[in-house]
Tab-separated table of C-alpha atoms in Angstrom:
chain	number	residue	atom	x	y	z
I	141	UNK	CA	-40.425	-5.553	2.119
I	142	UNK	CA	-37.800	-7.095	1.659
I	143	UNK	CA	-33.608	-6.296	3.098
I	144	UNK	CA	-31.788	-4.759	1.248
I	145	UNK	CA	-29.091	-7.033	-0.399
I	146	UNK	CA	-25.672	-7.107	2.392
I	147	UNK	CA	-23.489	-4.527	2.194
I	148	UNK	CA	-19.966	-5.618	2.372
I	149	UNK	CA	-19.461	-7.200	-0.893
I	150	UNK	CA	-21.174	-6.754	-3.765
I	151	UNK	CA	-24.575	-9.388	-5.006
I	152	UNK	CA	-23.835	-12.041	-7.432
I	153	UNK	CA	-23.804	-10.450	-10.864
I	154	UNK	CA	-27.235	-11.268	-13.359
I	155	UNK	CA	-26.783	-11.988	-17.036
I	156	UNK	CA	-23.439	-13.512	-18.715
I	157	UNK	CA	-19.879	-14.801	-17.271
I	158	UNK	CA	-17.988	-11.004	-16.681
I	159	UNK	CA	-15.033	-10.426	-19.254
I	160	UNK	CA	-12.454	-11.565	-17.993
I	161	UNK	CA	-10.902	-15.257	-17.304
I	162	UNK	CA	-10.602	-17.516	-14.481
I	163	UNK	CA	-7.916	-19.868	-13.620
I	164	UNK	CA	-9.678	-23.290	-13.803
I	165	UNK	CA	-8.481	-25.659	-10.759
I	166	UNK	CA	-6.732	-29.191	-11.131
I	167	UNK	CA	-9.904	-30.041	-11.957
I	168	UNK	CA	-10.605	-28.397	-15.111
I	169	UNK	CA	-13.162	-26.706	-13.099
I	170	UNK	CA	-14.300	-22.909	-12.092
I	171	UNK	CA	-13.085	-21.876	-9.637
I	172	UNK	CA	-15.305	-20.685	-6.868
I	173	UNK	CA	-13.199	-19.180	-4.360
I	174	UNK	CA	-10.658	-16.676	-5.149
I	175	UNK	CA	-7.313	-16.991	-2.763
I	176	UNK	CA	-3.805	-14.701	-2.774
I	177	UNK	CA	-1.629	-16.120	-0.939
I	178	UNK	CA	1.690	-15.048	0.506
I	179	UNK	CA	5.437	-15.119	-2.068
I	180	UNK	CA	6.614	-18.579	0.013
I	181	UNK	CA	9.975	-18.228	-1.549
I	182	UNK	CA	10.751	-14.503	0.446
I	183	UNK	CA	9.441	-15.933	3.229
I	184	UNK	CA	12.029	-18.761	3.691
I	185	UNK	CA	14.358	-16.991	2.865
I	186	UNK	CA	13.283	-14.944	5.765
I	187	UNK	CA	13.411	-17.764	7.859
I	188	UNK	CA	16.151	-19.410	7.516
I	189	UNK	CA	18.038	-16.342	7.731
I	190	UNK	CA	17.146	-14.761	10.784
I	191	UNK	CA	16.400	-17.352	12.993
I	192	UNK	CA	19.881	-18.921	13.165
I	193	UNK	CA	20.613	-14.835	12.903
I	194	UNK	CA	19.076	-14.026	16.527
I	195	UNK	CA	21.421	-16.297	18.944
I	196	UNK	CA	23.769	-13.989	17.381
I	197	UNK	CA	22.384	-11.097	18.559
I	198	UNK	CA	22.428	-11.518	21.676
I	199	UNK	CA	24.776	-13.589	22.507
I	200	UNK	CA	27.061	-10.172	20.287
I	201	UNK	CA	25.545	-7.639	22.798
I	202	UNK	CA	25.519	-9.988	25.925
I	203	UNK	CA	29.518	-10.419	25.078
I	204	UNK	CA	30.534	-7.433	24.750
I	205	UNK	CA	28.908	-5.890	28.080
I	206	UNK	CA	31.145	-8.645	29.331
I	207	UNK	CA	34.568	-7.173	28.378
I	208	UNK	CA	33.228	-3.874	29.914
I	209	UNK	CA	32.224	-2.380	26.356
I	210	UNK	CA	28.801	-0.593	26.736
I	211	UNK	CA	27.857	-0.716	22.930
I	212	UNK	CA	23.654	-1.162	21.574
I	213	UNK	CA	25.306	-1.307	17.793
I	214	UNK	CA	24.671	-5.199	17.709
I	215	UNK	CA	21.114	-4.894	19.143
I	216	UNK	CA	20.627	-1.630	16.889
I	217	UNK	CA	22.107	-3.661	13.736
I	218	UNK	CA	19.554	-6.901	14.339
I	219	UNK	CA	17.132	-6.114	17.221
I	220	UNK	CA	14.757	-6.626	13.961
I	221	UNK	CA	15.368	-10.176	13.448
I	222	UNK	CA	13.215	-11.252	17.085
I	223	UNK	CA	10.612	-10.208	15.026
I	224	UNK	CA	11.435	-10.466	11.683
I	225	UNK	CA	11.518	-13.676	11.928
I	226	UNK	CA	8.031	-14.613	13.609
I	227	UNK	CA	6.712	-11.869	10.901
I	228	UNK	CA	8.052	-14.348	8.091
I	229	UNK	CA	7.278	-17.496	10.645
I	230	UNK	CA	3.128	-16.339	11.058
I	231	UNK	CA	2.112	-15.715	7.184
I	232	UNK	CA	3.899	-19.074	6.520
I	233	UNK	CA	1.513	-20.937	8.476
I	234	UNK	CA	-0.805	-18.816	7.467
I	235	UNK	CA	0.410	-19.491	3.742
I	236	UNK	CA	-3.079	-17.299	2.624
I	237	UNK	CA	-3.526	-13.699	3.201
I	238	UNK	CA	-6.738	-13.239	1.367
I	239	UNK	CA	-10.041	-15.187	-0.081
I	240	UNK	CA	-12.844	-13.959	-1.792
I	241	UNK	CA	-16.035	-16.617	-2.480
I	242	UNK	CA	-17.613	-15.388	-4.715
I	243	UNK	CA	-21.171	-17.913	-4.949
I	244	UNK	CA	-21.514	-15.878	-0.801
I	245	UNK	CA	-19.429	-12.090	-1.638
I	246	UNK	CA	-17.691	-12.986	1.334
I	247	UNK	CA	-14.069	-11.517	1.386
I	248	UNK	CA	-11.953	-13.330	4.245
I	249	UNK	CA	-8.640	-12.025	5.635
I	250	UNK	CA	-6.326	-13.519	7.831
I	251	UNK	CA	-8.100	-13.355	11.360
I	252	UNK	CA	-11.236	-14.837	8.932
I	253	UNK	CA	-14.405	-13.611	7.396
I	254	UNK	CA	-14.227	-9.543	6.813
I	255	UNK	CA	-17.257	-7.660	9.753
I	256	UNK	CA	-18.673	-5.156	9.123
I	257	UNK	CA	-21.887	-2.336	10.085
I	258	UNK	CA	-24.394	-1.306	8.694
I	259	UNK	CA	-24.521	0.990	6.130
I	260	UNK	CA	-20.721	0.175	5.737
I	261	UNK	CA	-19.193	-1.094	2.554
I	262	UNK	CA	-16.164	-2.965	0.542
I	263	UNK	CA	-14.272	-1.141	-1.876
I	264	UNK	CA	-11.065	-1.831	-3.719
I	265	UNK	CA	-9.542	1.927	-4.475
I	266	UNK	CA	-7.841	1.893	-7.541
I	267	UNK	CA	-6.506	4.785	-6.385
I	268	UNK	CA	-4.899	3.725	-3.223
I	269	UNK	CA	-4.425	-0.503	-5.674
I	270	UNK	CA	-5.841	-1.835	-1.798
I	271	UNK	CA	-9.122	-2.740	-0.363
I	272	UNK	CA	-11.224	-0.112	1.514
I	273	UNK	CA	-13.510	-0.695	4.223
I	274	UNK	CA	-16.084	2.436	3.389
I	275	UNK	CA	-17.448	3.664	6.644
I	276	UNK	CA	-21.645	5.451	7.039
I	277	UNK	CA	-20.138	8.844	7.674
I	278	UNK	CA	-17.290	8.607	4.359
I	279	UNK	CA	-14.203	7.280	6.265
I	280	UNK	CA	-11.928	4.114	4.843
I	281	UNK	CA	-10.119	1.860	6.576
I	282	UNK	CA	-7.109	-0.062	4.596
I	283	UNK	CA	-8.393	-3.230	4.430
I	284	UNK	CA	-5.836	-5.576	2.290
I	285	UNK	CA	-2.757	-3.169	0.132
I	286	UNK	CA	-0.255	-4.719	-2.838
I	287	UNK	CA	2.578	-5.759	-0.790
I	288	UNK	CA	5.495	-7.601	-2.403
I	289	UNK	CA	4.262	-10.815	-0.072
I	290	UNK	CA	1.506	-11.579	-1.405
I	291	UNK	CA	1.488	-13.583	-4.945
I	292	UNK	CA	0.779	-11.283	-7.603
I	293	UNK	CA	-0.677	-13.171	-10.096
I	294	UNK	CA	-3.322	-14.762	-7.312
I	295	UNK	CA	-4.049	-10.345	-6.767
I	296	UNK	CA	-4.648	-9.379	-9.852
I	297	UNK	CA	-7.156	-11.607	-10.858
I	298	UNK	CA	-8.802	-10.736	-7.568
I	299	UNK	CA	-8.500	-8.038	-8.157
I	300	UNK	CA	-9.784	-8.656	-12.324
I	301	UNK	CA	-13.023	-10.233	-10.458
I	302	UNK	CA	-13.202	-7.851	-7.098
I	303	UNK	CA	-13.616	-5.199	-9.383
I	304	UNK	CA	-16.559	-6.070	-11.768
I	305	UNK	CA	-17.953	-7.321	-9.925
I	306	UNK	CA	-18.215	-3.662	-8.425
I	307	UNK	CA	-19.029	-2.325	-10.878
I	308	UNK	CA	-21.877	-3.793	-11.588
I	309	UNK	CA	-23.346	-3.262	-7.957
I	310	UNK	CA	-22.725	-0.328	-8.291
I	311	UNK	CA	-24.966	0.561	-11.649
I	312	UNK	CA	-27.159	-2.360	-9.824
I	313	UNK	CA	-27.945	-0.336	-6.242
I	314	UNK	CA	-26.417	2.509	-7.741
I	315	UNK	CA	-25.876	3.555	-4.140
I	316	UNK	CA	-21.822	4.024	-4.677
I	317	UNK	CA	-20.977	7.690	-5.523
I	318	UNK	CA	-19.571	8.264	-9.391
I	319	UNK	CA	-15.527	8.601	-8.047
I	320	UNK	CA	-13.642	12.648	-8.943
I	321	UNK	CA	-14.789	13.374	-12.266
I	322	UNK	CA	-11.964	14.438	-14.816
I	323	UNK	CA	-12.330	18.360	-15.589
I	324	UNK	CA	-13.896	19.319	-18.348
I	325	UNK	CA	-11.960	21.019	-20.248
I	326	UNK	CA	-9.958	19.502	-22.249
I	327	UNK	CA	-5.617	19.678	-22.028
I	328	UNK	CA	-7.040	21.320	-18.381
I	329	UNK	CA	-3.633	21.513	-15.846
I	330	UNK	CA	-3.903	19.270	-13.208
I	331	UNK	CA	-0.644	19.662	-10.063
I	332	UNK	CA	-0.649	16.547	-7.419
I	333	UNK	CA	0.462	18.193	-4.408
I	334	UNK	CA	1.545	15.935	-1.084
I	335	UNK	CA	-0.009	14.614	2.538
I	336	UNK	CA	1.553	17.360	4.039
I	337	UNK	CA	-1.002	16.208	6.857
I	338	UNK	CA	0.924	13.358	6.888
I	339	UNK	CA	4.014	13.865	6.550
I	340	UNK	CA	3.851	16.843	9.510
I	341	UNK	CA	2.926	14.647	11.636
I	342	UNK	CA	4.960	12.490	10.869
I	343	UNK	CA	7.750	14.872	11.782
I	344	UNK	CA	6.074	15.711	14.820
I	345	UNK	CA	6.617	12.001	16.242
I	346	UNK	CA	9.603	11.936	15.686
I	347	UNK	CA	10.274	15.789	17.015
I	348	UNK	CA	8.827	13.663	20.699
I	349	UNK	CA	10.174	10.757	20.573
I	350	UNK	CA	13.959	12.769	20.363
I	351	UNK	CA	12.402	15.162	23.052
I	352	UNK	CA	11.914	11.847	25.842
I	353	UNK	CA	14.798	10.399	24.759
I	354	UNK	CA	16.816	13.416	25.922
I	355	UNK	CA	15.009	13.214	29.326
I	356	UNK	CA	15.451	9.629	29.167
I	357	UNK	CA	19.253	10.449	29.402
I	358	UNK	CA	18.781	13.376	31.071
I	359	UNK	CA	17.529	11.163	34.046
I	360	UNK	CA	19.793	8.159	33.901
I	361	UNK	CA	23.221	8.904	32.261
I	362	UNK	CA	24.500	6.276	33.293
I	363	UNK	CA	22.863	3.309	32.147
I	364	UNK	CA	20.859	4.873	29.130
I	365	UNK	CA	22.999	5.464	25.824
I	366	UNK	CA	21.284	8.101	23.739
I	367	UNK	CA	21.850	6.266	20.383
I	368	UNK	CA	19.364	3.382	21.370
I	369	UNK	CA	16.374	2.041	18.702
I	370	UNK	CA	14.486	5.421	20.737
I	371	UNK	CA	17.204	7.353	18.825
I	372	UNK	CA	16.878	5.377	15.438
I	373	UNK	CA	12.817	5.970	15.812
I	374	UNK	CA	13.185	9.681	16.362
I	375	UNK	CA	15.665	10.033	13.674
I	376	UNK	CA	13.504	7.671	11.238
I	377	UNK	CA	10.140	9.809	12.486
I	378	UNK	CA	12.149	13.225	11.381
I	379	UNK	CA	13.770	11.886	8.420
I	380	UNK	CA	10.499	10.103	6.534
I	381	UNK	CA	8.496	13.595	7.855
I	382	UNK	CA	10.679	16.093	6.295
I	383	UNK	CA	12.339	15.447	3.520
I	384	UNK	CA	8.728	15.482	1.435
I	385	UNK	CA	7.298	18.906	3.411
I	386	UNK	CA	11.177	20.358	1.993
I	387	UNK	CA	11.243	19.207	-1.105
I	388	UNK	CA	7.782	19.255	-1.710
I	389	UNK	CA	7.510	17.607	-4.768
I	390	UNK	CA	4.688	18.265	-7.245
I	391	UNK	CA	3.415	16.313	-9.813
I	392	UNK	CA	1.530	17.840	-12.971
I	393	UNK	CA	-0.727	16.745	-15.900
I	394	UNK	CA	-1.468	18.852	-19.052
I	395	UNK	CA	-1.859	17.122	-22.457
I	396	UNK	CA	-0.777	13.780	-22.215
I	397	UNK	CA	2.603	14.923	-20.765
I	398	UNK	CA	3.515	13.923	-16.315
I	399	UNK	CA	5.944	15.749	-15.121
I	400	UNK	CA	6.652	16.369	-11.043
I	401	UNK	CA	8.029	19.712	-9.703
I	402	UNK	CA	10.886	20.094	-7.165
I	403	UNK	CA	12.612	23.704	-6.450
I	404	UNK	CA	10.788	24.592	-9.887
I	405	UNK	CA	12.947	22.212	-11.700
I	406	UNK	CA	10.923	20.029	-13.198
I	407	UNK	CA	11.212	16.505	-14.289
I	408	UNK	CA	9.653	14.676	-17.259
I	409	UNK	CA	8.405	11.138	-17.420
I	410	UNK	CA	8.461	8.833	-19.044
I	411	UNK	CA	12.651	9.651	-18.588
I	412	UNK	CA	15.408	8.640	-20.911
I	413	UNK	CA	15.351	5.047	-22.152
I	414	UNK	CA	11.425	4.545	-21.420
I	415	UNK	CA	8.637	4.422	-24.016
I	416	UNK	CA	5.284	5.003	-21.960
I	417	UNK	CA	3.456	5.989	-19.214
I	418	UNK	CA	0.847	2.819	-17.507
I	419	UNK	CA	-0.703	2.976	-14.565
I	420	UNK	CA	-1.810	-0.110	-12.390
I	421	UNK	CA	-4.651	-0.616	-10.214
I	422	UNK	CA	-3.156	-3.513	-8.463
I	423	UNK	CA	-0.429	-1.664	-6.704
I	424	UNK	CA	-2.579	2.530	-7.164
I	425	UNK	CA	1.061	4.131	-9.001
I	426	UNK	CA	2.374	5.337	-11.785
I	427	UNK	CA	5.341	3.606	-13.593
I	428	UNK	CA	7.385	3.812	-16.776
I	429	UNK	CA	8.023	1.046	-18.509
I	430	UNK	CA	10.853	0.208	-20.716
I	431	UNK	CA	11.056	-1.166	-24.525
I	432	UNK	CA	11.241	-5.136	-22.920
I	433	UNK	CA	8.997	-4.037	-20.946
I	434	UNK	CA	11.080	-3.162	-17.030
I	435	UNK	CA	8.964	-1.194	-14.966
I	436	UNK	CA	10.225	1.492	-12.364
I	437	UNK	CA	7.332	3.728	-10.626
I	438	UNK	CA	7.647	6.945	-10.616
I	439	UNK	CA	4.181	8.216	-8.108
I	440	UNK	CA	2.452	6.260	-5.145
I	441	UNK	CA	-0.794	7.130	-4.543
I	442	UNK	CA	-0.709	7.260	-0.757
I	443	UNK	CA	1.757	9.674	-0.354
I	444	UNK	CA	0.104	12.547	-2.658
I	445	UNK	CA	-2.662	13.913	-1.854
I	446	UNK	CA	-6.217	12.367	-2.746
I	447	UNK	CA	-8.635	14.384	-4.146
I	448	UNK	CA	-6.485	15.632	-6.507
I	449	UNK	CA	-4.660	12.121	-7.084
I	450	UNK	CA	-7.973	10.918	-7.604
I	451	UNK	CA	-8.453	13.722	-10.838
I	452	UNK	CA	-5.108	12.837	-12.191
I	453	UNK	CA	-6.103	9.521	-12.291
I	454	UNK	CA	-9.095	9.225	-13.731
I	455	UNK	CA	-8.131	11.809	-16.528
I	456	UNK	CA	-5.235	9.263	-17.287
I	457	UNK	CA	-7.221	6.888	-17.209
I	458	UNK	CA	-10.034	8.581	-20.185
I	459	UNK	CA	-6.905	9.694	-21.684
I	460	UNK	CA	-4.724	6.619	-22.623
I	461	UNK	CA	-8.268	4.254	-23.234
I	462	UNK	CA	-9.314	6.885	-26.108
I	463	UNK	CA	-5.080	7.148	-27.747
């Protein structure tokens, strides 16, 4: 008995070509490798601005110490610049964030071909707008997430091709779990809360950083400022975790209507000036769209309870396809 195909990518499709159009290469031939490059424009601006400002930050901090002003404000404001400069430079040098070989069905990221273990599989999640590695025990790990740094036309092309192959893979092998089924009763209410455990852990991390910052300040009051980078991290984590837990926005979907309830007050979408709602499988987000095509993000999938979010996305896309 022959061994099953490698689990990391779908097997090659049989029969007709997939129902989408591939972009052609410079010679007019259909490409065999899809590449998702980084956006050079924004990255070049980041390089041009961050590298010259990096020595300015250090010079300002040294100058203030020389004249007797113990202030960490320049380092707090300009301190991230070296990391931004290095990060943007590395992405410019690498050029490509993701590639997909259509003949070998091989995915490659920043570190080369994506590796796996027997029993694993790689799937694109329309609920999170990202490529995921799924372990045999069902645990998921994000591999590549759509972001501002990626070329959106190339990302859209990759997602269309990979989803087509992924669907054929599921039909051929019948080895992947079906997506979350929407409620059977038409018009039933769907409520989607937040990932409260995730935000609780962020809040706890902020409290831990605040406690450590206070202890360091007690031990070294003369040489340690309580308003340094650790305080910034503590405040950021505290706010990032506290705001969703306090507001607890709940998305509701019933009879084709979407609303977000906060503190008992519900806001319906699309809001004034927007004519329809769209779900983007490329971003994993719900958008409201103007008549001229401009979009505004309404809900992000990563911040929502994943089980109920999947139910909502399946029902929303099913309702829209039947209209």
